[in-house]
mmCIF file with all atom_site columns, C-alpha atoms and ligand atoms in Angstrom:
data_model
loop_
_atom_site.group_PDB
_atom_site.id
_atom_site.type_symbol
_atom_site.label_atom_id
_atom_site.label_alt_id
_atom_site.label_comp_id
_atom_site.label_asym_id
_atom_site.label_entity_id
_atom_site.label_seq_id
_atom_site.pdbx_PDB_ins_code
_atom_site.Cartn_x
_atom_site.Cartn_y
_atom_site.Cartn_z
_atom_site.occupancy
_atom_site.B_iso_or_equiv
_atom_site.pdbx_formal_charge
_atom_site.auth_seq_id
_atom_site.auth_comp_id
_atom_site.auth_asym_id
_atom_site.auth_atom_id
_atom_site.pdbx_PDB_model_num
ATOM   1   C CA . MET A 1 1   ? 0.104  -0.081 0.068   1.00 55.00 ? 197 MET A CA 1
ATOM   2   C CA . THR A 1 2   ? 1.429  3.455  -0.718  1.00 63.00 ? 198 THR A CA 1
ATOM   3   C CA . THR A 1 3   ? 0.466  6.750  -0.038  1.00 72.00 ? 199 THR A CA 1
ATOM   4   C CA . PRO A 1 4   ? -0.210 9.090  -3.246  1.00 93.00 ? 200 PRO A CA 1
ATOM   5   C CA . LEU A 1 5   ? 2.068  11.686 -3.323  1.00 97.00 ? 201 LEU A CA 1
ATOM   6   C CA . SER A 1 6   ? 1.238  15.390 -3.933  1.00 98.00 ? 202 SER A CA 1
ATOM   7   C CA . LEU A 1 7   ? 3.430  16.692 -6.741  1.00 98.00 ? 203 LEU A CA 1
ATOM   8   C CA . GLY A 1 8   ? 4.026  20.069 -8.385  1.00 98.00 ? 204 GLY A CA 1
ATOM   9   C CA . ILE A 1 9   ? 5.340  20.314 -11.779 1.00 98.00 ? 205 ILE A CA 1
ATOM   10  C CA . LEU A 1 10  ? 7.292  22.627 -13.184 1.00 98.00 ? 206 LEU A CA 1
ATOM   11  C CA . ILE A 1 11  ? 7.532  23.200 -16.951 1.00 98.00 ? 207 ILE A CA 1
ATOM   12  C CA . SER A 1 12  ? 8.855  25.749 -19.689 1.00 97.00 ? 208 SER A CA 1
ATOM   13  C CA . GLY A 1 13  ? 7.946  24.039 -22.881 1.00 97.00 ? 209 GLY A CA 1
ATOM   14  C CA . GLY A 1 14  ? 6.324  20.897 -24.727 1.00 97.00 ? 210 GLY A CA 1
ATOM   15  C CA . GLY A 1 15  ? 5.516  18.888 -21.541 1.00 98.00 ? 211 GLY A CA 1
ATOM   16  C CA . THR A 1 16  ? 5.535  15.552 -22.651 1.00 98.00 ? 212 THR A CA 1
ATOM   17  C CA . ASN A 1 17  ? 7.576  14.163 -19.853 1.00 98.00 ? 213 ASN A CA 1
ATOM   18  C CA . LEU A 1 18  ? 4.389  15.751 -17.765 1.00 98.00 ? 214 LEU A CA 1
ATOM   19  C CA . GLN A 1 19  ? 2.031  13.917 -20.181 1.00 98.00 ? 215 GLN A CA 1
ATOM   20  C CA . ALA A 1 20  ? 3.949  10.670 -19.513 1.00 98.00 ? 216 ALA A CA 1
ATOM   21  C CA . ILE A 1 21  ? 3.365  11.324 -15.804 1.00 98.00 ? 217 ILE A CA 1
ATOM   22  C CA . ILE A 1 22  ? -0.135 11.993 -16.287 1.00 98.00 ? 218 ILE A CA 1
ATOM   23  C CA . ASP A 1 23  ? -0.744 8.994  -17.955 1.00 98.00 ? 219 ASP A CA 1
ATOM   24  C CA . ALA A 1 24  ? 1.160  6.615  -15.687 1.00 98.00 ? 220 ALA A CA 1
ATOM   25  C CA . ILE A 1 25  ? -1.190 8.046  -12.871 1.00 98.00 ? 221 ILE A CA 1
ATOM   26  C CA . GLU A 1 26  ? -4.390 7.568  -14.761 1.00 98.00 ? 222 GLU A CA 1
ATOM   27  C CA . ARG A 1 27  ? -3.301 4.202  -15.601 1.00 98.00 ? 223 ARG A CA 1
ATOM   28  C CA . LYS A 1 28  ? -2.966 3.740  -12.017 1.00 97.00 ? 224 LYS A CA 1
ATOM   29  C CA . ASP A 1 29  ? 0.743  2.570  -12.484 1.00 97.00 ? 225 ASP A CA 1
ATOM   30  C CA . LEU A 1 30  ? 1.445  5.740  -10.449 1.00 97.00 ? 226 LEU A CA 1
ATOM   31  C CA . SER A 1 31  ? 0.362  6.828  -6.936  1.00 97.00 ? 227 SER A CA 1
ATOM   32  C CA . ALA A 1 32  ? 0.110  10.691 -6.763  1.00 98.00 ? 228 ALA A CA 1
ATOM   33  C CA . HIS A 1 33  ? -1.588 13.523 -7.520  1.00 98.00 ? 229 HIS A CA 1
ATOM   34  C CA . ILE A 1 34  ? -0.352 16.428 -9.257  1.00 98.00 ? 230 ILE A CA 1
ATOM   35  C CA . ARG A 1 35  ? -1.498 19.694 -7.134  1.00 98.00 ? 231 ARG A CA 1
ATOM   36  C CA . ILE A 1 36  ? -0.356 21.981 -9.795  1.00 98.00 ? 232 ILE A CA 1
ATOM   37  C CA . VAL A 1 37  ? 1.301  22.505 -12.729 1.00 98.00 ? 233 VAL A CA 1
ATOM   38  C CA . VAL A 1 38  ? 3.939  25.707 -12.997 1.00 98.00 ? 234 VAL A CA 1
ATOM   39  C CA . SER A 1 39  ? 4.999  27.343 -15.969 1.00 98.00 ? 235 SER A CA 1
ATOM   40  C CA . ASN A 1 40  ? 7.331  30.397 -16.581 1.00 97.00 ? 236 ASN A CA 1
ATOM   41  C CA . ARG A 1 41  ? 6.607  30.725 -20.238 1.00 96.00 ? 237 ARG A CA 1
ATOM   42  C CA . SER A 1 42  ? 2.986  31.651 -21.180 1.00 96.00 ? 238 SER A CA 1
ATOM   43  C CA . ASP A 1 43  ? 3.637  29.733 -24.527 1.00 97.00 ? 239 ASP A CA 1
ATOM   44  C CA . ALA A 1 44  ? 4.053  26.498 -22.958 1.00 98.00 ? 240 ALA A CA 1
ATOM   45  C CA . TYR A 1 45  ? 2.307  23.907 -24.721 1.00 98.00 ? 241 TYR A CA 1
ATOM   46  C CA . GLY A 1 46  ? 2.247  21.841 -21.391 1.00 98.00 ? 242 GLY A CA 1
ATOM   47  C CA . LEU A 1 47  ? -0.185 24.123 -20.055 1.00 98.00 ? 243 LEU A CA 1
ATOM   48  C CA . ALA A 1 48  ? -3.031 22.944 -22.565 1.00 98.00 ? 244 ALA A CA 1
ATOM   49  C CA . ARG A 1 49  ? -1.718 19.231 -21.765 1.00 98.00 ? 245 ARG A CA 1
ATOM   50  C CA . ALA A 1 50  ? -2.468 19.854 -18.091 1.00 98.00 ? 246 ALA A CA 1
ATOM   51  C CA . GLN A 1 51  ? -5.813 21.646 -18.492 1.00 98.00 ? 247 GLN A CA 1
ATOM   52  C CA . ARG A 1 52  ? -7.126 19.157 -21.044 1.00 98.00 ? 248 ARG A CA 1
ATOM   53  C CA . HIS A 1 53  ? -6.479 16.811 -17.911 1.00 98.00 ? 249 HIS A CA 1
ATOM   54  C CA . GLY A 1 54  ? -8.529 19.196 -15.609 1.00 98.00 ? 250 GLY A CA 1
ATOM   55  C CA . LEU A 1 55  ? -5.174 20.046 -13.791 1.00 98.00 ? 251 LEU A CA 1
ATOM   56  C CA . SER A 1 56  ? -4.433 23.269 -11.738 1.00 98.00 ? 252 SER A CA 1
ATOM   57  C CA . THR A 1 57  ? -2.199 25.427 -13.586 1.00 98.00 ? 253 THR A CA 1
ATOM   58  C CA . ALA A 1 58  ? -0.285 28.651 -13.102 1.00 98.00 ? 254 ALA A CA 1
ATOM   59  C CA . LEU A 1 59  ? 2.016  30.750 -15.147 1.00 98.00 ? 255 LEU A CA 1
ATOM   60  C CA . LEU A 1 60  ? 4.676  32.577 -12.906 1.00 97.00 ? 256 LEU A CA 1
ATOM   61  C CA . ALA A 1 61  ? 6.643  34.339 -15.507 1.00 94.00 ? 257 ALA A CA 1
ATOM   62  C CA . HIS A 1 62  ? 10.072 35.084 -14.245 1.00 90.00 ? 258 HIS A CA 1
ATOM   63  C CA . THR A 1 63  ? 10.218 38.312 -16.444 1.00 91.00 ? 259 THR A CA 1
ATOM   64  C CA . ASP A 1 64  ? 7.620  39.737 -13.707 1.00 94.00 ? 260 ASP A CA 1
ATOM   65  C CA . PHE A 1 65  ? 10.330 39.438 -10.788 1.00 95.00 ? 261 PHE A CA 1
ATOM   66  C CA . SER A 1 66  ? 13.113 41.782 -9.980  1.00 95.00 ? 262 SER A CA 1
ATOM   67  C CA . SER A 1 67  ? 15.176 38.682 -8.796  1.00 94.00 ? 263 SER A CA 1
ATOM   68  C CA . ARG A 1 68  ? 15.966 34.805 -8.980  1.00 93.00 ? 264 ARG A CA 1
ATOM   69  C CA . GLU A 1 69  ? 14.989 34.996 -5.090  1.00 94.00 ? 265 GLU A CA 1
ATOM   70  C CA . GLU A 1 70  ? 11.728 36.875 -5.525  1.00 96.00 ? 266 GLU A CA 1
ATOM   71  C CA . PHE A 1 71  ? 10.964 34.474 -8.232  1.00 96.00 ? 267 PHE A CA 1
ATOM   72  C CA . ASP A 1 72  ? 11.769 31.583 -6.329  1.00 97.00 ? 268 ASP A CA 1
ATOM   73  C CA . GLN A 1 73  ? 9.761  32.722 -3.283  1.00 97.00 ? 269 GLN A CA 1
ATOM   74  C CA . HIS A 1 74  ? 6.794  33.010 -4.888  1.00 97.00 ? 270 HIS A CA 1
ATOM   75  C CA . LEU A 1 75  ? 6.905  29.607 -6.433  1.00 98.00 ? 271 LEU A CA 1
ATOM   76  C CA . VAL A 1 76  ? 7.528  28.081 -2.976  1.00 98.00 ? 272 VAL A CA 1
ATOM   77  C CA . THR A 1 77  ? 4.867  29.796 -1.651  1.00 98.00 ? 273 THR A CA 1
ATOM   78  C CA . LEU A 1 78  ? 2.461  28.465 -4.843  1.00 98.00 ? 274 LEU A CA 1
ATOM   79  C CA . LEU A 1 79  ? 3.772  25.266 -4.334  1.00 98.00 ? 275 LEU A CA 1
ATOM   80  C CA . HIS A 1 80  ? 3.133  25.092 -0.476  1.00 98.00 ? 276 HIS A CA 1
ATOM   81  C CA . GLU A 1 81  ? -0.685 26.683 -0.933  1.00 98.00 ? 277 GLU A CA 1
ATOM   82  C CA . HIS A 1 82  ? -1.283 23.584 -3.022  1.00 98.00 ? 278 HIS A CA 1
ATOM   83  C CA . GLY A 1 83  ? 0.044  21.264 -0.743  1.00 98.00 ? 279 GLY A CA 1
ATOM   84  C CA . VAL A 1 84  ? 2.863  20.131 -2.902  1.00 98.00 ? 280 VAL A CA 1
ATOM   85  C CA . GLU A 1 85  ? 5.544  17.404 -1.289  1.00 98.00 ? 281 GLU A CA 1
ATOM   86  C CA . MET A 1 86  ? 7.534  16.892 -4.106  1.00 98.00 ? 282 MET A CA 1
ATOM   87  C CA . VAL A 1 87  ? 8.841  18.884 -6.919  1.00 98.00 ? 283 VAL A CA 1
ATOM   88  C CA . ILE A 1 88  ? 9.088  17.532 -10.355 1.00 98.00 ? 284 ILE A CA 1
ATOM   89  C CA . LEU A 1 89  ? 11.009 19.399 -12.698 1.00 98.00 ? 285 LEU A CA 1
ATOM   90  C CA . ALA A 1 90  ? 9.909  18.298 -16.229 1.00 98.00 ? 286 ALA A CA 1
ATOM   91  C CA . GLY A 1 91  ? 11.929 20.470 -19.165 1.00 97.00 ? 287 GLY A CA 1
ATOM   92  C CA . PHE A 1 92  ? 12.030 23.747 -16.612 1.00 97.00 ? 288 PHE A CA 1
ATOM   93  C CA . MET A 1 93  ? 14.545 26.051 -17.763 1.00 94.00 ? 289 MET A CA 1
ATOM   94  C CA . ARG A 1 94  ? 15.340 28.248 -14.755 1.00 92.00 ? 290 ARG A CA 1
ATOM   95  C CA . LEU A 1 95  ? 18.025 27.457 -12.042 1.00 92.00 ? 291 LEU A CA 1
ATOM   96  C CA . LEU A 1 96  ? 16.471 27.289 -8.767  1.00 95.00 ? 292 LEU A CA 1
ATOM   97  C CA . SER A 1 97  ? 18.222 29.239 -5.730  1.00 95.00 ? 293 SER A CA 1
ATOM   98  C CA . ALA A 1 98  ? 19.419 27.217 -2.798  1.00 95.00 ? 294 ALA A CA 1
ATOM   99  C CA . ARG A 1 99  ? 16.559 28.927 -0.743  1.00 94.00 ? 295 ARG A CA 1
ATOM   100 C CA . PHE A 1 100 ? 14.052 27.092 -3.044  1.00 97.00 ? 296 PHE A CA 1
ATOM   101 C CA . ILE A 1 101 ? 16.170 23.912 -2.786  1.00 97.00 ? 297 ILE A CA 1
ATOM   102 C CA . GLN A 1 102 ? 16.318 23.986 0.703   1.00 97.00 ? 298 GLN A CA 1
ATOM   103 C CA . ALA A 1 103 ? 12.415 24.288 1.209   1.00 97.00 ? 299 ALA A CA 1
ATOM   104 C CA . PHE A 1 104 ? 11.675 20.979 -0.495  1.00 98.00 ? 300 PHE A CA 1
ATOM   105 C CA . PRO A 1 105 ? 14.811 18.790 0.783   1.00 96.00 ? 301 PRO A CA 1
ATOM   106 C CA . HIS A 1 106 ? 15.412 15.433 -1.360  1.00 96.00 ? 302 HIS A CA 1
ATOM   107 C CA . ARG A 1 107 ? 12.208 16.177 -2.901  1.00 98.00 ? 303 ARG A CA 1
ATOM   108 C CA . ILE A 1 108 ? 13.017 18.058 -6.075  1.00 98.00 ? 304 ILE A CA 1
ATOM   109 C CA . LEU A 1 109 ? 13.487 15.733 -9.328  1.00 98.00 ? 305 LEU A CA 1
ATOM   110 C CA . ASN A 1 110 ? 14.809 16.711 -12.517 1.00 98.00 ? 306 ASN A CA 1
ATOM   111 C CA . ILE A 1 111 ? 15.107 14.713 -15.686 1.00 98.00 ? 307 ILE A CA 1
ATOM   112 C CA . HIS A 1 112 ? 18.543 15.166 -17.875 1.00 98.00 ? 308 HIS A CA 1
ATOM   113 C CA . PRO A 1 113 ? 18.905 13.843 -21.654 1.00 98.00 ? 309 PRO A CA 1
ATOM   114 C CA . ALA A 1 114 ? 22.414 12.327 -21.035 1.00 98.00 ? 310 ALA A CA 1
ATOM   115 C CA . LEU A 1 115 ? 23.866 9.659  -18.875 1.00 98.00 ? 311 LEU A CA 1
ATOM   116 C CA . LEU A 1 116 ? 25.270 12.194 -15.896 1.00 98.00 ? 312 LEU A CA 1
ATOM   117 C CA . PRO A 1 117 ? 27.423 12.970 -14.933 1.00 98.00 ? 313 PRO A CA 1
ATOM   118 C CA . ALA A 1 118 ? 28.095 13.024 -18.658 1.00 98.00 ? 314 ALA A CA 1
ATOM   119 C CA . PHE A 1 119 ? 27.124 16.266 -20.585 1.00 98.00 ? 315 PHE A CA 1
ATOM   120 C CA . PRO A 1 120 ? 25.674 18.196 -17.826 1.00 98.00 ? 316 PRO A CA 1
ATOM   121 C CA . GLY A 1 121 ? 23.985 21.788 -18.888 1.00 96.00 ? 317 GLY A CA 1
ATOM   122 C CA . LEU A 1 122 ? 22.412 22.742 -22.080 1.00 96.00 ? 318 LEU A CA 1
ATOM   123 C CA . ARG A 1 123 ? 22.073 20.707 -25.440 1.00 98.00 ? 319 ARG A CA 1
ATOM   124 C CA . ALA A 1 124 ? 23.107 17.264 -23.585 1.00 98.00 ? 320 ALA A CA 1
ATOM   125 C CA . GLN A 1 125 ? 22.308 15.191 -26.923 1.00 98.00 ? 321 GLN A CA 1
ATOM   126 C CA . ARG A 1 126 ? 24.666 17.759 -29.027 1.00 98.00 ? 322 ARG A CA 1
ATOM   127 C CA . GLN A 1 127 ? 27.331 17.570 -26.272 1.00 98.00 ? 323 GLN A CA 1
ATOM   128 C CA . ALA A 1 128 ? 26.924 13.552 -26.933 1.00 98.00 ? 324 ALA A CA 1
ATOM   129 C CA . LEU A 1 129 ? 27.230 13.971 -30.536 1.00 98.00 ? 325 LEU A CA 1
ATOM   130 C CA . GLU A 1 130 ? 30.331 15.741 -30.459 1.00 98.00 ? 326 GLU A CA 1
ATOM   131 C CA . ARG A 1 131 ? 32.015 13.918 -28.317 1.00 98.00 ? 327 ARG A CA 1
ATOM   132 C CA . GLY A 1 132 ? 31.361 10.514 -30.430 1.00 98.00 ? 328 GLY A CA 1
ATOM   133 C CA . VAL A 1 133 ? 29.829 8.532  -27.526 1.00 98.00 ? 329 VAL A CA 1
ATOM   134 C CA . ARG A 1 134 ? 27.984 5.078  -28.814 1.00 97.00 ? 330 ARG A CA 1
ATOM   135 C CA . ILE A 1 135 ? 26.170 5.247  -25.590 1.00 97.00 ? 331 ILE A CA 1
ATOM   136 C CA . SER A 1 136 ? 23.941 7.624  -24.108 1.00 98.00 ? 332 SER A CA 1
ATOM   137 C CA . GLY A 1 137 ? 20.752 8.205  -22.326 1.00 98.00 ? 333 GLY A CA 1
ATOM   138 C CA . ALA A 1 138 ? 18.552 9.514  -19.897 1.00 98.00 ? 334 ALA A CA 1
ATOM   139 C CA . THR A 1 139 ? 19.101 10.341 -16.143 1.00 98.00 ? 335 THR A CA 1
ATOM   140 C CA . VAL A 1 140 ? 16.637 11.301 -13.253 1.00 98.00 ? 336 VAL A CA 1
ATOM   141 C CA . HIS A 1 141 ? 18.335 12.508 -10.575 1.00 98.00 ? 337 HIS A CA 1
ATOM   142 C CA . LEU A 1 142 ? 17.649 14.769 -7.207  1.00 98.00 ? 338 LEU A CA 1
ATOM   143 C CA . VAL A 1 143 ? 18.397 18.302 -7.309  1.00 97.00 ? 339 VAL A CA 1
ATOM   144 C CA . ASP A 1 144 ? 21.030 19.783 -5.066  1.00 95.00 ? 340 ASP A CA 1
ATOM   145 C CA . GLU A 1 145 ? 22.627 23.192 -5.461  1.00 93.00 ? 341 GLU A CA 1
ATOM   146 C CA . LYS A 1 146 ? 24.969 22.438 -8.306  1.00 93.00 ? 342 LYS A CA 1
ATOM   147 C CA . MET A 1 147 ? 23.252 22.046 -11.801 1.00 93.00 ? 343 MET A CA 1
ATOM   148 C CA . ASP A 1 148 ? 22.521 18.566 -12.947 1.00 94.00 ? 344 ASP A CA 1
ATOM   149 C CA . HIS A 1 149 ? 24.323 17.248 -10.222 1.00 94.00 ? 345 HIS A CA 1
ATOM   150 C CA . GLY A 1 150 ? 22.231 15.559 -7.289  1.00 96.00 ? 346 GLY A CA 1
ATOM   151 C CA . PRO A 1 151 ? 22.001 11.667 -6.235  1.00 97.00 ? 347 PRO A CA 1
ATOM   152 C CA . ILE A 1 152 ? 21.221 9.488  -9.079  1.00 97.00 ? 348 ILE A CA 1
ATOM   153 C CA . ILE A 1 153 ? 17.535 7.697  -9.311  1.00 97.00 ? 349 ILE A CA 1
ATOM   154 C CA . MET A 1 154 ? 17.395 5.860  -12.022 1.00 96.00 ? 350 MET A CA 1
ATOM   155 C CA . GLN A 1 155 ? 19.300 6.144  -15.823 1.00 96.00 ? 351 GLN A CA 1
ATOM   156 C CA . ALA A 1 156 ? 18.122 4.470  -19.176 1.00 96.00 ? 352 ALA A CA 1
ATOM   157 C CA . ALA A 1 157 ? 20.686 3.923  -21.975 1.00 97.00 ? 353 ALA A CA 1
ATOM   158 C CA . VAL A 1 158 ? 20.334 4.295  -25.505 1.00 97.00 ? 354 VAL A CA 1
ATOM   159 C CA . PRO A 1 159 ? 22.470 3.374  -28.388 1.00 97.00 ? 355 PRO A CA 1
ATOM   160 C CA . VAL A 1 160 ? 24.081 6.249  -30.775 1.00 98.00 ? 356 VAL A CA 1
ATOM   161 C CA . TYR A 1 161 ? 24.021 5.462  -34.291 1.00 97.00 ? 357 TYR A CA 1
ATOM   162 C CA . PRO A 1 162 ? 26.576 6.983  -36.794 1.00 97.00 ? 358 PRO A CA 1
ATOM   163 C CA . ASP A 1 163 ? 24.002 9.043  -38.710 1.00 97.00 ? 359 ASP A CA 1
ATOM   164 C CA . ASP A 1 164 ? 22.247 10.204 -35.558 1.00 98.00 ? 360 ASP A CA 1
ATOM   165 C CA . THR A 1 165 ? 21.170 13.653 -35.511 1.00 98.00 ? 361 THR A CA 1
ATOM   166 C CA . GLU A 1 166 ? 20.562 15.807 -32.809 1.00 98.00 ? 362 GLU A CA 1
ATOM   167 C CA . ASP A 1 167 ? 16.648 15.430 -33.296 1.00 98.00 ? 363 ASP A CA 1
ATOM   168 C CA . SER A 1 168 ? 16.902 11.595 -33.868 1.00 98.00 ? 364 SER A CA 1
ATOM   169 C CA . LEU A 1 169 ? 19.312 11.253 -30.873 1.00 98.00 ? 365 LEU A CA 1
ATOM   170 C CA . SER A 1 170 ? 16.560 13.291 -28.820 1.00 98.00 ? 366 SER A CA 1
ATOM   171 C CA . ALA A 1 171 ? 13.765 11.175 -29.774 1.00 98.00 ? 367 ALA A CA 1
ATOM   172 C CA . ARG A 1 172 ? 15.240 8.057  -28.824 1.00 98.00 ? 368 ARG A CA 1
ATOM   173 C CA . ILE A 1 173 ? 16.371 9.351  -25.220 1.00 98.00 ? 369 ILE A CA 1
ATOM   174 C CA . LEU A 1 174 ? 12.824 11.267 -25.048 1.00 98.00 ? 370 LEU A CA 1
ATOM   175 C CA . ALA A 1 175 ? 10.963 7.693  -25.000 1.00 97.00 ? 371 ALA A CA 1
ATOM   176 C CA . GLN A 1 176 ? 13.097 6.370  -22.492 1.00 97.00 ? 372 GLN A CA 1
ATOM   177 C CA . GLU A 1 177 ? 12.550 9.547  -20.304 1.00 98.00 ? 373 GLU A CA 1
ATOM   178 C CA . HIS A 1 178 ? 8.628  8.959  -20.717 1.00 98.00 ? 374 HIS A CA 1
ATOM   179 C CA . ARG A 1 179 ? 9.416  5.210  -19.240 1.00 97.00 ? 375 ARG A CA 1
ATOM   180 C CA . ILE A 1 180 ? 12.214 6.045  -16.400 1.00 97.00 ? 376 ILE A CA 1
ATOM   181 C CA . TYR A 1 181 ? 10.634 9.473  -14.867 1.00 98.00 ? 377 TYR A CA 1
ATOM   182 C CA . PRO A 1 182 ? 7.291  7.848  -13.443 1.00 98.00 ? 378 PRO A CA 1
ATOM   183 C CA . ALA A 1 183 ? 8.819  4.638  -12.584 1.00 97.00 ? 379 ALA A CA 1
ATOM   184 C CA . ALA A 1 184 ? 11.429 6.689  -10.683 1.00 97.00 ? 380 ALA A CA 1
ATOM   185 C CA . ILE A 1 185 ? 8.703  9.244  -9.211  1.00 98.00 ? 381 ILE A CA 1
ATOM   186 C CA . LYS A 1 186 ? 6.989  5.772  -8.190  1.00 97.00 ? 382 LYS A CA 1
ATOM   187 C CA . LEU A 1 187 ? 9.902  4.728  -5.875  1.00 96.00 ? 383 LEU A CA 1
ATOM   188 C CA . PHE A 1 188 ? 9.224  7.965  -3.703  1.00 97.00 ? 384 PHE A CA 1
ATOM   189 C CA . ALA A 1 189 ? 5.658  7.179  -3.651  1.00 97.00 ? 385 ALA A CA 1
ATOM   190 C CA . GLU A 1 190 ? 6.627  3.518  -2.455  1.00 96.00 ? 386 GLU A CA 1
ATOM   191 C CA . GLY A 1 191 ? 8.812  4.885  0.474   1.00 96.00 ? 387 GLY A CA 1
ATOM   192 C CA . ARG A 1 192 ? 12.021 3.187  -1.296  1.00 96.00 ? 388 ARG A CA 1
ATOM   193 C CA . VAL A 1 193 ? 14.556 5.882  -1.934  1.00 97.00 ? 389 VAL A CA 1
ATOM   194 C CA . VAL A 1 194 ? 17.415 6.115  0.849   1.00 97.00 ? 390 VAL A CA 1
ATOM   195 C CA . VAL A 1 195 ? 19.715 9.003  0.114   1.00 96.00 ? 391 VAL A CA 1
ATOM   196 C CA . ARG A 1 196 ? 23.176 8.539  1.427   1.00 94.00 ? 392 ARG A CA 1
ATOM   197 C CA . GLY A 1 197 ? 25.489 11.555 0.832   1.00 92.00 ? 393 GLY A CA 1
ATOM   198 C CA . ASN A 1 198 ? 25.636 11.872 -3.194  1.00 93.00 ? 394 ASN A CA 1
ATOM   199 C CA . SER A 1 199 ? 24.292 8.625  -3.956  1.00 94.00 ? 395 SER A CA 1
ATOM   200 C CA . VAL A 1 200 ? 20.889 6.577  -3.286  1.00 95.00 ? 396 VAL A CA 1
ATOM   201 C CA . ARG A 1 201 ? 20.218 3.104  -2.357  1.00 94.00 ? 397 ARG A CA 1
ATOM   202 C CA . ILE A 1 202 ? 16.798 1.750  -3.445  1.00 94.00 ? 398 ILE A CA 1
ATOM   203 C CA . ARG A 1 203 ? 14.963 -0.471 -0.908  1.00 93.00 ? 399 ARG A CA 1
ATOM   204 C CA . ASP A 1 204 ? 13.968 -4.134 -2.024  1.00 88.00 ? 400 ASP A CA 1
ATOM   205 C CA . GLU A 1 205 ? 15.875 -3.604 -5.492  1.00 81.00 ? 401 GLU A CA 1
ATOM   206 C CA . ARG A 1 206 ? 16.747 -7.299 -6.382  1.00 71.00 ? 402 ARG A CA 1
ATOM   207 C CA . HIS A 1 207 ? 17.845 -6.989 -9.845  1.00 60.00 ? 403 HIS A CA 1
ATOM   208 C CA . TRP A 1 208 ? 19.515 -3.537 -10.200 1.00 53.00 ? 404 TRP A CA 1
ATOM   209 C CA . PRO A 1 209 ? 20.133 -3.847 -13.771 1.00 50.00 ? 405 PRO A CA 1
ATOM   210 C CA . GLN A 1 210 ? 16.429 -4.305 -14.388 1.00 47.00 ? 406 GLN A CA 1
ATOM   211 C CA . THR A 1 211 ? 15.639 -0.368 -13.861 1.00 52.00 ? 407 THR A CA 1
ATOM   212 C CA . ALA A 1 212 ? 18.039 0.753  -16.641 1.00 54.00 ? 408 ALA A CA 1
ATOM   213 C CA . PHE A 1 213 ? 17.028 -1.824 -19.201 1.00 50.00 ? 409 PHE A CA 1
ATOM   214 C CA . GLN A 1 214 ? 13.597 -3.183 -18.708 1.00 43.00 ? 410 GLN A CA 1
ATOM   215 C CA . SER A 1 215 ? 10.075 -1.864 -18.371 1.00 42.00 ? 411 SER A CA 1
ATOM   216 C CA . PRO A 1 216 ? 8.934  0.074  -15.590 1.00 44.00 ? 412 PRO A CA 1
ATOM   217 C CA . ALA A 1 217 ? 6.862  -2.973 -14.549 1.00 43.00 ? 413 ALA A CA 1
ATOM   218 C CA . ALA A 1 218 ? 10.098 -4.572 -13.736 1.00 42.00 ? 414 ALA A CA 1
ATOM   219 C CA . VAL A 1 219 ? 11.332 -2.013 -11.288 1.00 42.00 ? 415 VAL A CA 1
HETATM 220 C C1 . LIG B 2 .   ? 13.411 16.740 -22.179 1.00 57.96 ? 980 LIG B C1 1
HETATM 221 O O1 . LIG B 2 .   ? 14.384 16.207 -22.812 1.00 57.96 ? 980 LIG B O1 1
HETATM 222 C C2 . LIG B 2 .   ? 14.484 16.854 -20.655 1.00 57.96 ? 980 LIG B C2 1
HETATM 223 O O2 . LIG B 2 .   ? 14.900 15.902 -20.227 1.00 57.96 ? 980 LIG B O2 1
HETATM 224 C C3 . LIG B 2 .   ? 14.751 18.043 -20.302 1.00 57.96 ? 980 LIG B C3 1
HETATM 225 O O3 . LIG B 2 .   ? 13.902 18.976 -21.163 1.00 57.96 ? 980 LIG B O3 1
HETATM 226 C C4 . LIG B 2 .   ? 13.268 18.058 -21.886 1.00 57.96 ? 980 LIG B C4 1
HETATM 227 C C5 . LIG B 2 .   ? 11.743 18.472 -21.914 1.00 57.96 ? 980 LIG B C5 1
HETATM 228 O O4 . LIG B 2 .   ? 10.959 17.813 -22.539 1.00 57.96 ? 980 LIG B O4 1
HETATM 229 N N1 . LIG B 2 .   ? 15.195 18.521 -19.040 1.00 57.96 ? 980 LIG B N1 1
HETATM 230 P P1 . LIG B 2 .   ? 9.427  17.992 -22.141 1.00 57.96 ? 980 LIG B P1 1
HETATM 231 O O5 . LIG B 2 .   ? 8.987  19.418 -22.278 1.00 57.96 ? 980 LIG B O5 1
HETATM 232 O O6 . LIG B 2 .   ? 8.979  16.959 -21.102 1.00 57.96 ? 980 LIG B O6 1
HETATM 233 O O7 . LIG B 2 .   ? 8.590  17.119 -23.866 1.00 57.96 ? 980 LIG B O7 1
#
């Protein structure tokens, strides 16, 4: 028996990861409620996805605030007002301040389109192509005060082919993101994540490689 997690999802764009999380909840694969979806951009298509599923949404334009701290303080207040326990960054293109991170200790997740610690930062898929790696992938990690750095929860690997473009590699990685993001959130809903410094132990994880290479049902 798991307690439904109260999620706040932050987006800036298309929201396909948001959609994957909504779908996992609706299929009852993931025991969670999305309390609010917040975008910092009015043109984020993810807002329409959320509204289509009857979810509360908010637009918090960073351009309306004089500093990162002021923006983040409003964001924390908004998330608290909606009873959010866990913050899910799903293509949210803003760095968060230390104050924001401290407001949700070990309760902010991000997904990054590379196998961290390789290729942090922007355009990770292009970085992977330019470096000539044969394998890349996606990483779900807890957010700490350094960019794309916190404890790793789940990863999935994909091959990189010689004729890949940034678009073709991004699409292959994105399909894995949609698989592992809901599965990683589910580990929190099940209370199975134990953080030890900068690494994580998953309780009752008998077959570790399955998390990377098989379906979430096997996790
Ligand atoms: C994904 O590639 C994710 O890894 C990165 O931003 C992108 C968001 O895509 N952090 P979407 O908005 O979920 O479609």
